[in-house]
mmCIF file of C-alpha atoms in Angstrom:
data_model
loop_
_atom_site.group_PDB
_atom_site.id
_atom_site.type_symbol
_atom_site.label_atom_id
_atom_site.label_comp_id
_atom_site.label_asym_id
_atom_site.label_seq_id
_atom_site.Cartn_x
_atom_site.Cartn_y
_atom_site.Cartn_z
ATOM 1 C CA UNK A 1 -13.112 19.527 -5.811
ATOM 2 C CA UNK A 2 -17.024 18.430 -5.134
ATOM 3 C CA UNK A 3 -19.405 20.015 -6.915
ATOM 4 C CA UNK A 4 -21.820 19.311 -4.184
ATOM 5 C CA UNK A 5 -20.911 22.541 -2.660
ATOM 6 C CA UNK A 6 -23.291 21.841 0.213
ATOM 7 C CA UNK A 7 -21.184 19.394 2.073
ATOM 8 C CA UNK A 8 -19.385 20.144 5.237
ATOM 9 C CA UNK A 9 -16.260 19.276 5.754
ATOM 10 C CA UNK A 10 -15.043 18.666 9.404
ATOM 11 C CA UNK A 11 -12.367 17.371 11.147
ATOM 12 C CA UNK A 12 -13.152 14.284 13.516
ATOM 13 C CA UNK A 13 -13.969 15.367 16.945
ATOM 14 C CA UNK A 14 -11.235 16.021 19.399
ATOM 15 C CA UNK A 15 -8.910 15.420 16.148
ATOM 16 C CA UNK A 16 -7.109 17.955 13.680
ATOM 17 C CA UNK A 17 -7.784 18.347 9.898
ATOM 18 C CA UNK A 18 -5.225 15.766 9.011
ATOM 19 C CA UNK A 19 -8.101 14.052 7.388
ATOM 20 C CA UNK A 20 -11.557 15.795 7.272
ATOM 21 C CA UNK A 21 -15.234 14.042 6.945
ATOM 22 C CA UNK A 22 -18.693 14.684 5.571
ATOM 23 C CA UNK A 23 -22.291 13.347 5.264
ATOM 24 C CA UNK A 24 -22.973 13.104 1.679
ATOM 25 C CA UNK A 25 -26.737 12.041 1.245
ATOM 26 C CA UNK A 26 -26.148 8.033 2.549
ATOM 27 C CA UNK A 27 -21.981 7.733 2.050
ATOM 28 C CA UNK A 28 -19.865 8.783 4.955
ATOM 29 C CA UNK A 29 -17.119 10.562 2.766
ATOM 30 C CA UNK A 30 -13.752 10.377 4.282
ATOM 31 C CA UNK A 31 -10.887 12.632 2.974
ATOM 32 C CA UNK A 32 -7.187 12.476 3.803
ATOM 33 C CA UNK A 33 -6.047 15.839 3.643
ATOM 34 C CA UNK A 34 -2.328 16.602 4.013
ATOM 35 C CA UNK A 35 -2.070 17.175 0.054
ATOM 36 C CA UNK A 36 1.691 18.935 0.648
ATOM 37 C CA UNK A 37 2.710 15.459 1.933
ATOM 38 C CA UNK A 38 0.694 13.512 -0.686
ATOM 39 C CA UNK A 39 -1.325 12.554 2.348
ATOM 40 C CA UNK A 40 1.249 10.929 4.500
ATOM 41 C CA UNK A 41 -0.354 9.092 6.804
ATOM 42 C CA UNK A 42 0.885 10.313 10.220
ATOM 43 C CA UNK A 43 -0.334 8.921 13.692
ATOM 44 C CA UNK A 44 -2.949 11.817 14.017
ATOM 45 C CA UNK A 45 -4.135 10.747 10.619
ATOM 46 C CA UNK A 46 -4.363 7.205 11.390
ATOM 47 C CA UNK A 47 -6.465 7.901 15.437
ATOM 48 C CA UNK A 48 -8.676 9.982 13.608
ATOM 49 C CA UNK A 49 -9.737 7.564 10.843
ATOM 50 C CA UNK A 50 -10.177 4.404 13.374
ATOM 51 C CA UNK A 51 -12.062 6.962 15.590
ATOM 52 C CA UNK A 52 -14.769 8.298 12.243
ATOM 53 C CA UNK A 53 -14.517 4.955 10.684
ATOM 54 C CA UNK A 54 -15.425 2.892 14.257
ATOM 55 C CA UNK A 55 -17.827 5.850 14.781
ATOM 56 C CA UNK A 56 -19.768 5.365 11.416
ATOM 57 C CA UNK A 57 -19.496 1.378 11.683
ATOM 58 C CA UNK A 58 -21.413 1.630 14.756
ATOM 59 C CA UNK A 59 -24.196 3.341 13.903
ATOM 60 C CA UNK A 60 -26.570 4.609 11.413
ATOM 61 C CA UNK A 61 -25.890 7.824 10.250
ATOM 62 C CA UNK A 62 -24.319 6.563 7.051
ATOM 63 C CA UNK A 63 -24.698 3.526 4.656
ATOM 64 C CA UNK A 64 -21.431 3.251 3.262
ATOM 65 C CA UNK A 65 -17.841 4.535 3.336
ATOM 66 C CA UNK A 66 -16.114 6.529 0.597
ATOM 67 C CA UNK A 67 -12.864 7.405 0.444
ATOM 68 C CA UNK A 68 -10.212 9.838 -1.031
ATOM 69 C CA UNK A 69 -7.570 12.324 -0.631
ATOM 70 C CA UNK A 70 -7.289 16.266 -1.075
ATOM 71 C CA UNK A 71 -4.922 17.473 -3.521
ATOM 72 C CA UNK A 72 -4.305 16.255 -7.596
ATOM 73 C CA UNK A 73 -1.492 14.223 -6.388
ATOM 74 C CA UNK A 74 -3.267 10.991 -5.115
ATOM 75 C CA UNK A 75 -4.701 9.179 -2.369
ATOM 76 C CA UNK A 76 -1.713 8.739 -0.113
ATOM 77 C CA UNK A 77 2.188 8.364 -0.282
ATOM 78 C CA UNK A 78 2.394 6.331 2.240
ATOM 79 C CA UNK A 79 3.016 6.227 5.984
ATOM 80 C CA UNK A 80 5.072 8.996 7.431
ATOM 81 C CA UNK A 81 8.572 7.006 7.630
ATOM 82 C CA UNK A 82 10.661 9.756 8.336
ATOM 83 C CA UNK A 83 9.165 10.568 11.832
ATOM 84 C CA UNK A 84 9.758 6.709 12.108
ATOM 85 C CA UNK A 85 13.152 7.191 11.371
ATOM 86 C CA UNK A 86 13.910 9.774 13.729
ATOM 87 C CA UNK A 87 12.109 7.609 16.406
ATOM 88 C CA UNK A 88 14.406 4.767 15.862
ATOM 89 C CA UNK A 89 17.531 7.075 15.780
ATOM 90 C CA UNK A 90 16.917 8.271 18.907
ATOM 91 C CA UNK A 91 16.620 5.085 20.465
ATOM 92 C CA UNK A 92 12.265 5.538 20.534
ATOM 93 C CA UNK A 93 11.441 1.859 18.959
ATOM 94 C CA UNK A 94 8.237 1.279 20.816
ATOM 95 C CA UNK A 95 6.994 4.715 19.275
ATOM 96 C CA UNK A 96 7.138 3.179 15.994
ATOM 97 C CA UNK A 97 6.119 -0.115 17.142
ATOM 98 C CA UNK A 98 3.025 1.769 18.632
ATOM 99 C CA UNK A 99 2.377 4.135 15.119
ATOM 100 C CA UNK A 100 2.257 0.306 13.409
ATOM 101 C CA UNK A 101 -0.135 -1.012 15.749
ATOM 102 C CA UNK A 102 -2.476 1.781 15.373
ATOM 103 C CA UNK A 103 -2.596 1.917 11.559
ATOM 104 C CA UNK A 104 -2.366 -2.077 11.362
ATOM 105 C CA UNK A 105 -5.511 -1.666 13.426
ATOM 106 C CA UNK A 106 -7.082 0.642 10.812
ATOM 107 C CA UNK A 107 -5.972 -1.772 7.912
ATOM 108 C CA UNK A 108 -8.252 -4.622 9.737
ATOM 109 C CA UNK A 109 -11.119 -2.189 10.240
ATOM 110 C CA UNK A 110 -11.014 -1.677 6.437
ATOM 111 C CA UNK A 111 -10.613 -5.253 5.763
ATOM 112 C CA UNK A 112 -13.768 -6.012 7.618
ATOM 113 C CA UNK A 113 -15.931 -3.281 7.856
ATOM 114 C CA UNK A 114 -19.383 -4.117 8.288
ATOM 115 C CA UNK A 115 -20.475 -1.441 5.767
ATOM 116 C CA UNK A 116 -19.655 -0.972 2.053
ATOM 117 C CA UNK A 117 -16.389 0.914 1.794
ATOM 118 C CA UNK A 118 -15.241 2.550 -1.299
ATOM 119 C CA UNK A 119 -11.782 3.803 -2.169
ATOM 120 C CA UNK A 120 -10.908 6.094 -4.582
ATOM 121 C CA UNK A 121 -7.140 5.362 -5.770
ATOM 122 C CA UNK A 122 -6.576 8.029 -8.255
ATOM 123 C CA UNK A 123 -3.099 9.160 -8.627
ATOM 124 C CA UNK A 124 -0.493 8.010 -6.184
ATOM 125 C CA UNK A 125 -1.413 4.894 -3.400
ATOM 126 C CA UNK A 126 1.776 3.621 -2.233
ATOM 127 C CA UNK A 127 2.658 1.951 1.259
ATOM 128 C CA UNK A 128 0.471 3.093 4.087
ATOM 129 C CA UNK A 129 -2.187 4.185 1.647
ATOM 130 C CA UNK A 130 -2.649 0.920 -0.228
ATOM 131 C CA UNK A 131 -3.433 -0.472 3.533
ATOM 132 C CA UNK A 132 -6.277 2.248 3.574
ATOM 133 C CA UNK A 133 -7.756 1.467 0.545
ATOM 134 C CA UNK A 134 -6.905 -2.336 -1.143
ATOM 135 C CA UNK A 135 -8.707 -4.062 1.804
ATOM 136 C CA UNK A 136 -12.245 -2.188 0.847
ATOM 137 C CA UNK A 137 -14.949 -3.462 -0.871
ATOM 138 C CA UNK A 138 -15.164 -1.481 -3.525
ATOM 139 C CA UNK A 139 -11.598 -0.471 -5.147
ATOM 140 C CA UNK A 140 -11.871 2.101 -7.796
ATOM 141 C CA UNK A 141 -8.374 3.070 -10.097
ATOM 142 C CA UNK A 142 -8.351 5.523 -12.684
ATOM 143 C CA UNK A 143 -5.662 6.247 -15.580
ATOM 144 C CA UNK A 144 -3.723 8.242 -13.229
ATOM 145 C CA UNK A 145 -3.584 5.465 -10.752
ATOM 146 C CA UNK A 146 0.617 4.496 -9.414
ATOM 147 C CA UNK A 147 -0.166 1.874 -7.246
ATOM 148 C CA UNK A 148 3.413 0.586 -5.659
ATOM 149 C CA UNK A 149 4.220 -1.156 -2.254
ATOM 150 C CA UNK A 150 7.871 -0.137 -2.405
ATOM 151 C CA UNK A 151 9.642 -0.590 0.915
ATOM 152 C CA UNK A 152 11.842 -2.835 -0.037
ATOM 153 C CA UNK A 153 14.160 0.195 -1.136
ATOM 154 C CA UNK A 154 13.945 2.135 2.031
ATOM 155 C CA UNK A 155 14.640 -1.145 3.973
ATOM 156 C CA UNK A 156 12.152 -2.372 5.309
ATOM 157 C CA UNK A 157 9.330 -4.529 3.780
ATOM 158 C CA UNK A 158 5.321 -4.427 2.021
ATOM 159 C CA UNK A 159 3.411 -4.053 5.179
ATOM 160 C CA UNK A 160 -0.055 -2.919 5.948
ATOM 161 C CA UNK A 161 -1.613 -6.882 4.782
ATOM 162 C CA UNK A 162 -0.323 -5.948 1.781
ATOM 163 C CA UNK A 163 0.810 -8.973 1.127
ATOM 164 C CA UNK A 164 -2.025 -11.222 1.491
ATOM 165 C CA UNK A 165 -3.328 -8.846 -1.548
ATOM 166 C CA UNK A 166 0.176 -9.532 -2.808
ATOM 167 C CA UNK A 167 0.734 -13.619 -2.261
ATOM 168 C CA UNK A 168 -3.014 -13.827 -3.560
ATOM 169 C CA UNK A 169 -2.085 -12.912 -7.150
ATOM 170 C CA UNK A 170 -1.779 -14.717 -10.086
ATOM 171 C CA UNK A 171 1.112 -16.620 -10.680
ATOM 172 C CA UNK A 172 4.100 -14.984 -9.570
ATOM 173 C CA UNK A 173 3.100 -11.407 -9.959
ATOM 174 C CA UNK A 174 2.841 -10.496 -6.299
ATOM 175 C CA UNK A 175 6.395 -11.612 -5.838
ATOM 176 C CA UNK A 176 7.782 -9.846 -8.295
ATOM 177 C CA UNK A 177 5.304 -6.361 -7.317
ATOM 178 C CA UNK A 178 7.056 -7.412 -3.785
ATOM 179 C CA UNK A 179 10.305 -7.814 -4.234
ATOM 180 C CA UNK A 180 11.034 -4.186 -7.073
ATOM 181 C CA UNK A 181 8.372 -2.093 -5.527
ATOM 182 C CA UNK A 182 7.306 -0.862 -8.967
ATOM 183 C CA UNK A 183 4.960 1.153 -9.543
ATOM 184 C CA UNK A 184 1.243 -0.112 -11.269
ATOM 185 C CA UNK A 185 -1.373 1.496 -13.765
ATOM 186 C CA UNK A 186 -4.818 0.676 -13.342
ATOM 187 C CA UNK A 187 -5.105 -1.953 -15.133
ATOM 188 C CA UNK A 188 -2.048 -3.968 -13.195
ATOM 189 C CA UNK A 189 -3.692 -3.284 -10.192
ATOM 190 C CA UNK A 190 -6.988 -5.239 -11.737
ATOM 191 C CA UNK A 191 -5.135 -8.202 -12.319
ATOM 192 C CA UNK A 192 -3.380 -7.817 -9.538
ATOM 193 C CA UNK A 193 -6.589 -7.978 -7.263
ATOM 194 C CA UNK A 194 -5.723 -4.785 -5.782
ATOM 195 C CA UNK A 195 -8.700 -3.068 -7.741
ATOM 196 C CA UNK A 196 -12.126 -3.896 -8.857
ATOM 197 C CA UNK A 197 -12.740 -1.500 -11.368
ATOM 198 C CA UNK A 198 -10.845 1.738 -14.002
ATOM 199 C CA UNK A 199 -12.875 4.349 -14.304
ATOM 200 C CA UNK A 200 -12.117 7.830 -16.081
ATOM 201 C CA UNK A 201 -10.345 10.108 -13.511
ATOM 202 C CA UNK A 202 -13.471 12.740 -14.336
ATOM 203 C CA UNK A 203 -16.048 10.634 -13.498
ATOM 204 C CA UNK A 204 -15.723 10.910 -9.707
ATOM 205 C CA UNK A 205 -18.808 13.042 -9.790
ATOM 206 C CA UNK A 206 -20.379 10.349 -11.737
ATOM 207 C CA UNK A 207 -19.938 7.571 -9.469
ATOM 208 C CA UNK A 208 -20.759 9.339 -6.549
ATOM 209 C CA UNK A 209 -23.840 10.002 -8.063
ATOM 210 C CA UNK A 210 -24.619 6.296 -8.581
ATOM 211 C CA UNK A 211 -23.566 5.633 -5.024
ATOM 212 C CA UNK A 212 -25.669 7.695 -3.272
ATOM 213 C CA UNK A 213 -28.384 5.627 -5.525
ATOM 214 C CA UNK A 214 -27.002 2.309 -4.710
ATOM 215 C CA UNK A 215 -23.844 1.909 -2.055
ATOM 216 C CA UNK A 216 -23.682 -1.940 -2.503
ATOM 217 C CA UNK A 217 -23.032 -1.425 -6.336
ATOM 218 C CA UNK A 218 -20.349 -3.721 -7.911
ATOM 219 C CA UNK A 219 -17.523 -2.977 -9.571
ATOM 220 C CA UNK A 220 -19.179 -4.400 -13.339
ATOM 221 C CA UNK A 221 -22.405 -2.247 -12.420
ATOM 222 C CA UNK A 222 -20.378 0.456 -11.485
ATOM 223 C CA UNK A 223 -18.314 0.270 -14.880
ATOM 224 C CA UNK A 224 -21.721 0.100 -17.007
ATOM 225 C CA UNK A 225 -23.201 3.109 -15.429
ATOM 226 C CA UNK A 226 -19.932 4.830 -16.242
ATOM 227 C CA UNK A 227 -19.833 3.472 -19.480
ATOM 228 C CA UNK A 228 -17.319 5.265 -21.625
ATOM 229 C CA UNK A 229 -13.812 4.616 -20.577
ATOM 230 C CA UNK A 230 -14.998 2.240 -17.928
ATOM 231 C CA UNK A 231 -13.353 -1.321 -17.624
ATOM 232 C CA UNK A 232 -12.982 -4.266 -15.045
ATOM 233 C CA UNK A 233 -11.067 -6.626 -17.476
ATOM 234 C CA UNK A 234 -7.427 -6.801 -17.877
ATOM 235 C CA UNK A 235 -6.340 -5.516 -21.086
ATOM 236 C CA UNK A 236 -3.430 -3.117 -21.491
ATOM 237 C CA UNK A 237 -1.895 -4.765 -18.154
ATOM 238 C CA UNK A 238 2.111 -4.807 -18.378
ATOM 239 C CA UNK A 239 1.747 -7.989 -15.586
ATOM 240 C CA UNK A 240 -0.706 -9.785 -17.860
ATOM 241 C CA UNK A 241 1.485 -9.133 -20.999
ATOM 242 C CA UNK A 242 4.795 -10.152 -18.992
ATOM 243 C CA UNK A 243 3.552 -13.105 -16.714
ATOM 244 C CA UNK A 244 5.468 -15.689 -18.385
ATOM 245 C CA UNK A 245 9.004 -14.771 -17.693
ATOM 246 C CA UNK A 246 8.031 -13.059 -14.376
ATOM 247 C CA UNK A 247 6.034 -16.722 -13.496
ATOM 248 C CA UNK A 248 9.462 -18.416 -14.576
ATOM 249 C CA UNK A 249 11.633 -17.009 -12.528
ATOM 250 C CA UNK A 250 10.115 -15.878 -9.654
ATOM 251 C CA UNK A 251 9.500 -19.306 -8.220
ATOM 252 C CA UNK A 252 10.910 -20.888 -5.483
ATOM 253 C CA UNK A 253 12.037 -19.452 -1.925
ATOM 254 C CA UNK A 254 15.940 -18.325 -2.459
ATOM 255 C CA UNK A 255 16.011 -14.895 -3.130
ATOM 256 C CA UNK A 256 19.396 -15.763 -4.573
ATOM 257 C CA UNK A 257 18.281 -17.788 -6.909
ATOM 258 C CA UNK A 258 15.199 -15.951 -8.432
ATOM 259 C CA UNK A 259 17.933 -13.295 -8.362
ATOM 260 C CA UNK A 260 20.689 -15.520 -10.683
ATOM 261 C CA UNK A 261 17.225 -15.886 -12.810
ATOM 262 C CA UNK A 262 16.100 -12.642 -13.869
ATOM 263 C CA UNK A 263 20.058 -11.652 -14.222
ATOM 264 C CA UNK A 264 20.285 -14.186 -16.620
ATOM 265 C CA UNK A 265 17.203 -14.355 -18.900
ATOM 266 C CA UNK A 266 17.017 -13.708 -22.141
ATOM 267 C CA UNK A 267 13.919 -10.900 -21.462
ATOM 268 C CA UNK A 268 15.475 -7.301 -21.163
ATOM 269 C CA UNK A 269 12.797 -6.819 -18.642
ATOM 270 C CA UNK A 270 13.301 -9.645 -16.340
ATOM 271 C CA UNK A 271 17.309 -8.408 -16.125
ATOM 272 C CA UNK A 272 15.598 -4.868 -15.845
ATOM 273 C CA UNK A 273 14.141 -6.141 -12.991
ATOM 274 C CA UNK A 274 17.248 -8.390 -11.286
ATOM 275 C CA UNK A 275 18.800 -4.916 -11.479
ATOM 276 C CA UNK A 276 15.990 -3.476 -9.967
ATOM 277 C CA UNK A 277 16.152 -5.809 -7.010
ATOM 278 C CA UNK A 278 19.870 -5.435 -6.894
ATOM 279 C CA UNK A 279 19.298 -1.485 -5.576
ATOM 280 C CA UNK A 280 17.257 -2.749 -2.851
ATOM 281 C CA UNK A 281 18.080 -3.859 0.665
ATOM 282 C CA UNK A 282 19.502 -7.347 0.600
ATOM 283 C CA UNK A 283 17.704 -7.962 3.924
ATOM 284 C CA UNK A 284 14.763 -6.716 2.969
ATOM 285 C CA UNK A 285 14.317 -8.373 -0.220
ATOM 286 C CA UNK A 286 15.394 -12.060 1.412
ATOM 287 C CA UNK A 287 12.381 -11.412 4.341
ATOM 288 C CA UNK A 288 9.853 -10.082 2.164
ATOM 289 C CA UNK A 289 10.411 -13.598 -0.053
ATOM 290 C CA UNK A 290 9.844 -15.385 2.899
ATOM 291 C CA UNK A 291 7.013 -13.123 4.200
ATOM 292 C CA UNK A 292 5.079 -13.398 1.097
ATOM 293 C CA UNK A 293 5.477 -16.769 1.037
ATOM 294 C CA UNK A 294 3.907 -17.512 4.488
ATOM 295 C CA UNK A 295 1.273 -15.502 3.829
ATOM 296 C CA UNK A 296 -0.089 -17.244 1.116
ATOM 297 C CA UNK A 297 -2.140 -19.089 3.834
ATOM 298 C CA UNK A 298 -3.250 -16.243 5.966
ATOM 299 C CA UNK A 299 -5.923 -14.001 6.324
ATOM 300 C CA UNK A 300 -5.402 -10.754 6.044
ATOM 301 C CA UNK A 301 -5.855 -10.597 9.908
ATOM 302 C CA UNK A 302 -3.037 -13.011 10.336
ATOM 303 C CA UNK A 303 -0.869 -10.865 7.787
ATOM 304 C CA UNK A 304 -1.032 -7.948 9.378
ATOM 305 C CA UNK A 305 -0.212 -9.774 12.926
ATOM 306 C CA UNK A 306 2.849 -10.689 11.044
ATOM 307 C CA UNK A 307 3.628 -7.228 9.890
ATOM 308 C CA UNK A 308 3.364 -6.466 13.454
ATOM 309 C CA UNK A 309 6.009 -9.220 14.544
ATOM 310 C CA UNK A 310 8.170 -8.271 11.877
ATOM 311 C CA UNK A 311 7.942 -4.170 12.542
ATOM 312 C CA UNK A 312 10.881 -4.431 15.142
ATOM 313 C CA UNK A 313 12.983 -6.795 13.523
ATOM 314 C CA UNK A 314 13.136 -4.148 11.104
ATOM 315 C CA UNK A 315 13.322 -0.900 13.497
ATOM 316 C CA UNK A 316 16.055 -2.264 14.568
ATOM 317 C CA UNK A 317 17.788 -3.117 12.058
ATOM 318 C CA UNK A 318 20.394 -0.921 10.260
ATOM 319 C CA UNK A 319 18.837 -0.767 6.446
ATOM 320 C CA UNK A 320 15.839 0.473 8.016
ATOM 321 C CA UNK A 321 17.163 4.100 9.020
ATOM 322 C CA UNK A 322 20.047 4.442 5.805
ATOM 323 C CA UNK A 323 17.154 3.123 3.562
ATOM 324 C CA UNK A 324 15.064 6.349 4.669
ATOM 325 C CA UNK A 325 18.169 8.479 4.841
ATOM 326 C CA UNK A 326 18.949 7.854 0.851
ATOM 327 C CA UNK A 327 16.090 7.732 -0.390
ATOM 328 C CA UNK A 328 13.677 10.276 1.091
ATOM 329 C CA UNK A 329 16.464 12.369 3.333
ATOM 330 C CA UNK A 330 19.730 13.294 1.546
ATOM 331 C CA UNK A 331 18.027 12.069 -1.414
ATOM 332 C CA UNK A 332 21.289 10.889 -2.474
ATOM 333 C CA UNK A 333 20.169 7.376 -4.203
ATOM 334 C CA UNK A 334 22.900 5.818 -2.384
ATOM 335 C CA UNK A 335 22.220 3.604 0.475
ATOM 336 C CA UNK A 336 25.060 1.673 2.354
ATOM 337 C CA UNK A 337 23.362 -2.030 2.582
ATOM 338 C CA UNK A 338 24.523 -3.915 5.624
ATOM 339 C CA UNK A 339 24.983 -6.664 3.005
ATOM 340 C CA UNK A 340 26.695 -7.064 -0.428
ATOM 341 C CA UNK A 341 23.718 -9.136 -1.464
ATOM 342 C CA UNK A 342 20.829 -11.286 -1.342
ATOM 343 C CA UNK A 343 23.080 -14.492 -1.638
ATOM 344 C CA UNK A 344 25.265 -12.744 1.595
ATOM 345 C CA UNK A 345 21.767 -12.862 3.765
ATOM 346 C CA UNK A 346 21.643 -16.164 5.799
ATOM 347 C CA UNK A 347 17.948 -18.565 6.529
ATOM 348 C CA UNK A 348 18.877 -17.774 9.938
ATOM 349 C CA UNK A 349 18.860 -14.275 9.629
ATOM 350 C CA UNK A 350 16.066 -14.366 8.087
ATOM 351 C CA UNK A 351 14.470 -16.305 10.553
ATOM 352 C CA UNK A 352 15.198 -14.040 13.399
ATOM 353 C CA UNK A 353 13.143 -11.457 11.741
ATOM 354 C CA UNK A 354 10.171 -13.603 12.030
ATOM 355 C CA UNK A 355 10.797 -13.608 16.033
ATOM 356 C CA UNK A 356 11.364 -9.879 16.446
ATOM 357 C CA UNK A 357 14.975 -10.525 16.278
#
């Protein structure tokens, strides 16, 4: 909760309360607010953010952006992937291909906004909501921060330009945040390049208050007029700690092989992590490789006009819908690959995915 009780919060216009907005002295706040869903980004969600965001680009009403989400949970949970499924079950494909567009649309916005924009990332900011928030100028992660981009289990792949963000890191990190999907503390998503600075979860008031006195303030001068608890260095990071072994084997462009690798090495955590892989879609892993791979000479522009190209590859594909179904519909853990395993997913398959196929 603000303790700036004078704010008004408002839906944007012609839009519902799926995410609500205020004029806070200079900073256009912007809050996703569907806290039973985590804020799932659905497609009112995501027309009402390009609408304020385009809105408050445009003009001068406010200096900067900042955002959050309502709720203790987190930022967002993602994209809403069930109503995806159900589109693609009943034969609906351009629905989803439409509900990508429009929140790849809002990932660019972010990525170049004209005006400082601030994210909050406490708590949960997976999938969709790593789009919303990574690409801003200011990326702020607390101690409750579980950053994850982890698609790969529900079948499809880390959209959103995620990963530009991704292929961008150190080493081999990105590949190996790609290919398990898990789940990052703060001070992962630092080195990671996902975040700028990890501030105390109670000092939102705090750094609010040194926005409204500054909204170009950097991360380091953000962390200083924090001070206690503050930090835009890497230390405590499980990727920094872990980087050889995950920089050894995650080389190279065979999923099978980096596979054979991890399953193999000496490291508990690197076969922690082949078995992690493993559970994933074999067709999903074997594109994302290759995804993350080209887009370690793209902009995030160019990224995300790949996410868009590979979007109906995936639709269409049958890992996408039994992905969803085990994981976030029966819940029963236990999805039915199309393939045995990575090694059973052909280049040309791969390929294809590239083309829409």
């Amino acid at each position: 909760m603000d303790k700036n009780e004078d704010l008004v919060w408002a839906p944007a216009p012609g839009h519902g309360p799926e995410v609500v907005y205020a004029v806070d002295g200079p900073l256009g706040r912007a809050r996703l607010n569907r806290p039973r869903t985590i804020n799932a980004l659905d497609r009112a969600s995501i027309d009402s953010l390009f609408q304020q965001l385009t809105t408050w680009a445009g003009g001068d009403s406010v200096s900067a952006v900042v955002l959050d989400g309502a709720g203790d949970r987190g930022l967002c949970a993602g994209g809403d992937v069930r109503a995806l499924r159900e589109s693609v079950l009943a034969g609906r494909h351009e629905e989803a291909v439409d509900y990508w567009r429009a929140e790849y649309g809002v990932n660019a916005l972010v990525a170049d906004y004209p005006k400082p924009y601030v994210a909050w990332m406490d708590g949960i900011v997976m999938g969709g909501g790593v789009g919303v928030s990574a690409h801003g100028s200011l990326r702020v992660v607390t101690e409750r921060t579980q950053l994850a981009m982890p698609e790969t289990i529900i079948g499809f792949f880390p959209d959103v330009g995620g990963l530009q963000l991704l292929a961008h890191a150190p080493g081999q990190l990105g590949t190996h945040v790609a290919l398990t999907g898990t789940a990052l503390g703060g001070a992962d998503a630092l080195v990671l390049g996902a975040a700028d600075v990890l501030l105390p979860a109670d000092a939102k008031e705090q750094v609010l208050g040194v926005l409204r006195e500054d909204c170009a303030v950097s991360g380091d001068e953000l962390a200083t007029a924090v001070g206690s608890g503050a930090r835009h260095s890497s230390g405590g990071s499980w990727l920094e700690e872990n980087r050889a072994w995950i920089d050894e084997c995650y080389v190279g462009d065979d999923a099978g092989v980096i596979l054979a690798r991890l399953s193999g090495h000496a490291e508990p955590a690197a076969r922690e992590a082949a078995s992690s892989i493993g559970a994933r879609s074999p067709h999903s892993v074997a594109v994302t490789l290759e995804a993350i791979r080209r887009a370690a000479s793209m902009t995030v522009g160019q990224v995300l006009a790949q996410d868009l190209a590979l979007g109906p590859a995936f639709a269409r594909h049958p890992d996408f819908a039994e992905g969803v179904r085990a994981q976030l519909v029966d819940k029963d853990r236990r999805p039915r690959w199309t393939h045995a395993s990575v090694a059973d997913v052909s280049r040309a398959e791969v390929l294809r995915a590239f083309d829409g196929g």
